[in-house]
Amino acid sequence: MKIPCGFYAWLEGQSHRRVFGRLASVVSDRHTISCSDCSSDREELSLALDMLRGSSMDFEPSPQFDERLLRRVQVDRVRHSLNYWSPAFVGAAVAALVILTAIQIVSGPAEMPSIKFGNGRAPEARNTLSSEASYLPTLAPRMLDQ
Amino acid sequence: MTRGRRAALGAIFGALIVLALHPASRHLYLPAARAWGPSPALSTSKWTNAGLLPRRVRSLSDASAWLSDACERLVTKRQRSPEEIQTFIEIATRAAASDPTNAFWLQVHAVILNASGDRDSALALWRLAARKAMWNDYQSRRFETAAEEAEKAHGNQSWIRAALYPRRSTAAVRLIEAYSRQVLQNASLTDPQGLKIRYDTLANGELIRDGSRHIGIAELGEAIIEAASHPPSMVSTPTPKGLLLSRLEFINSLREHGLQVEAENANQALLENEAWQAMTNREDPKSTFSNFARIAVASSVLPISFLVSSIFGLCLWCLGTFLHRIESARQVCRPPWSVILGVSFATLAYSVTGLWIAALTTALAFGLLAIGPPKKRSRPDGELGPLYRFMLLVITLAMITFIAGFVVGASTPGFYVLESIDVPKEYRDGSTLYLGLVGVCLVFSLLLAPAWALVHRIETSQVLAKTFRELGISLAVIGLVLSVIAGPAAVFADLSVREPLSQILTNESLYYLK
């Protein structure tokens, strides 16, 4: 049974697909034996495709093609990893802020860093006790009399 | 891993990084992990009455250290050469010359002279000391210096003061008090000379009491003042009536012999002594110190101890994962390997704990691993039920407690402080009791495997691998969470006890008066 040329053209389109690939090629081969027009069309198409393949093989990839490709793969991998761990980073930032605030509140201003201007010292009071007296307070009333 | 779990994991590590880097909390983590056993900063300090003395006496603190050591030797009746006695006397003489208002040097000098047999010179120095203006044994200053040196090694932590507080030596004042009783034995209440010696003794006691920076020393000062009014015939435990009568008799006797000023001063000193006794008898310094010291040790060690639990959990998780993935590794759960392991671990348990029952339990637990279901499921269920999870939680909490106990006992703060607050030896100094208890917890986890394997018809080794993994994850997660929570809490607790402990160390009497 000879199939119509229109169906042959459709089959040629399907021949590169996986589902009908083998069946289509068998049927279209039989058609081209009996149809000279389709046979010449097929030869021309084959020549054109060969030419295209030949021309495409003439292209040389750019020197950094591999590096760029690898870099892009790595970037994609890191991006995916970052996306995966982004909740962890958010959690870490929030927890760090909370703990920092808690420690600052708990430890008080004594642990806070301070910016010193000038010599960084207040003038000493004139009537302060001697360093010995203020260093270790004693209950001895005689000490206060001195 | 779900999004929530990833966020929680990140939160834990973020918090830990902040805690490990912040100046207020960083000493609780990495430096604390290196602080085990005795600290060179405290054990080799010449300021802590640890038997190490400064080579040269260049300051009053140096002299104080030497004389404290001399008095400790006198109290313990250790052999001392005449050269040593001469050295101590020379130090006391030079210190008294450079600190002329301080009665301490003369009193110690008198005690040493008395111990070497020169009683007349000792009495003369004793009476001279009574005319001095103040009393200072310089121990508080030495402890402050020692604390500053230790802070350079361990950071500004309150346990350092708690470690120094029990180092205060009362040997000098105990010797002075004993010497005062000896002086009073020969001082009559009826002749002027005896009364003057008694008044000088009372003045010496008053100096000690007022200048003391420690309740124990203040109590010895009070005892000297009180004893000055007692007649030699008075029994050791007098009645209140007897005490009052002896005081009145002493004061009246001073007046009768024309010592009006001395009588007024003695009356005032005895009245003040009652106030002092009311304060020192009311307070319980040991209990107060113990409470502060416990908080100081816990706040310095608990964060790192929870972190150690977490690391132990990670090791257990790795072991469980290894058993789960490697089929050949699970052979150790079957005879004869389980028997060999059982005997080995039983021997280890006995050597660590010294308890045969612990060794027997360990051997039986490994032996029970040989028990398994006769028929196994082709597709076992991954979940082993709520009771299994509950058991794992109980074992996890017990293990965290025991690991924390071991770390606290073996740490530097625990090494110095726990003994002074009467913690038994079994619970401190790296005692293996806690390690044995951790081992018992692991043995319990071994017992879970055959029981659940029989019920769920799963291979015992698979349940064991799952148990180790689940237990490891629980330990790691709960340990990390507790370590993060304990960080800010420890900073707060440490700050809240730092000032009281500092005051108790440098001037205990003043702390209780506030």
Tab-separated table of C-alpha atoms in Angstrom, chain A residues 83-93 95-97 99-100 102-104 106-108 111 132 135-143 146, chain B residues 1 3 6-7 10-11 14-15 18-19 22 24-25 133-134 140-141 144 206-207 210-211 213 276 484 488 491-492 495 506-507 509-510 513:
chain	number	residue	atom	x	y	z
A	83	ASN	CA	18.807	28.866	49.175
A	84	TYR	CA	18.697	25.615	51.113
A	85	TRP	CA	20.496	27.033	54.159
A	86	SER	CA	18.952	30.507	54.039
A	87	PRO	CA	16.569	29.694	56.933
A	88	ALA	CA	19.619	28.705	58.993
A	89	PHE	CA	21.321	32.027	58.229
A	90	VAL	CA	18.198	33.944	59.151
A	91	GLY	CA	17.869	31.911	62.349
A	92	ALA	CA	21.539	32.500	63.177
A	93	ALA	CA	21.223	36.246	62.636
A	95	ALA	CA	19.510	34.355	67.554
A	96	ALA	CA	22.809	36.254	67.492
A	97	LEU	CA	20.943	39.533	67.833
A	99	ILE	CA	21.759	36.767	72.575
A	100	LEU	CA	23.821	39.917	72.011
A	102	ALA	CA	20.495	39.684	76.313
A	103	ILE	CA	24.189	39.710	77.241
A	104	GLN	CA	24.411	43.478	76.910
A	106	VAL	CA	22.676	41.315	81.664
A	107	SER	CA	26.309	42.395	81.756
A	108	GLY	CA	25.485	46.078	82.010
A	111	GLU	CA	31.258	45.550	79.645
A	132	GLU	CA	45.031	52.734	100.866
A	135	TYR	CA	41.341	50.178	98.735
A	136	LEU	CA	40.350	48.204	101.784
A	137	PRO	CA	37.771	49.698	104.096
A	138	THR	CA	38.174	48.836	107.716
A	139	LEU	CA	35.909	49.037	110.700
A	140	ALA	CA	38.610	50.430	112.917
A	141	PRO	CA	37.515	53.868	114.152
A	142	ARG	CA	41.139	54.807	114.668
A	143	MET	CA	41.745	54.579	110.946
A	146	GLN	CA	44.082	59.513	110.966
B	1	MET	CA	15.885	18.483	57.034
B	3	ARG	CA	12.999	24.449	56.924
B	6	ARG	CA	17.434	24.344	59.527
B	7	ALA	CA	16.387	27.644	61.091
B	10	GLY	CA	21.279	28.109	62.518
B	11	ALA	CA	19.883	29.865	65.580
B	14	GLY	CA	24.539	31.827	65.696
B	15	ALA	CA	23.923	32.152	69.417
B	18	VAL	CA	28.082	35.330	69.768
B	19	LEU	CA	28.561	33.742	73.187
B	22	HIS	CA	31.455	38.376	73.379
B	24	ALA	CA	31.366	39.087	78.807
B	25	SER	CA	30.828	35.421	77.985
B	133	ALA	CA	46.486	52.672	116.127
B	134	MET	CA	45.428	49.870	113.791
B	140	SER	CA	43.189	40.991	101.976
B	141	ARG	CA	45.710	42.932	99.936
B	144	GLU	CA	43.452	41.022	95.824
B	206	GLU	CA	39.971	45.355	120.263
B	207	LEU	CA	42.576	46.168	117.597
B	210	ASP	CA	38.176	46.161	114.563
B	211	GLY	CA	40.903	45.598	111.991
B	213	ARG	CA	38.528	41.540	107.631
B	276	TRP	CA	30.059	42.584	117.545
B	484	VAL	CA	23.095	28.544	74.710
B	488	PRO	CA	23.536	34.569	79.377
B	491	VAL	CA	26.914	35.836	82.881
B	492	PHE	CA	24.061	37.232	84.977
B	495	LEU	CA	27.914	39.207	87.922
B	506	THR	CA	38.458	41.562	101.201
B	507	ASN	CA	36.342	42.602	104.206
B	509	SER	CA	32.769	42.051	108.471
B	510	LEU	CA	31.895	45.064	106.374
B	513	LEU	CA	27.246	45.177	108.322
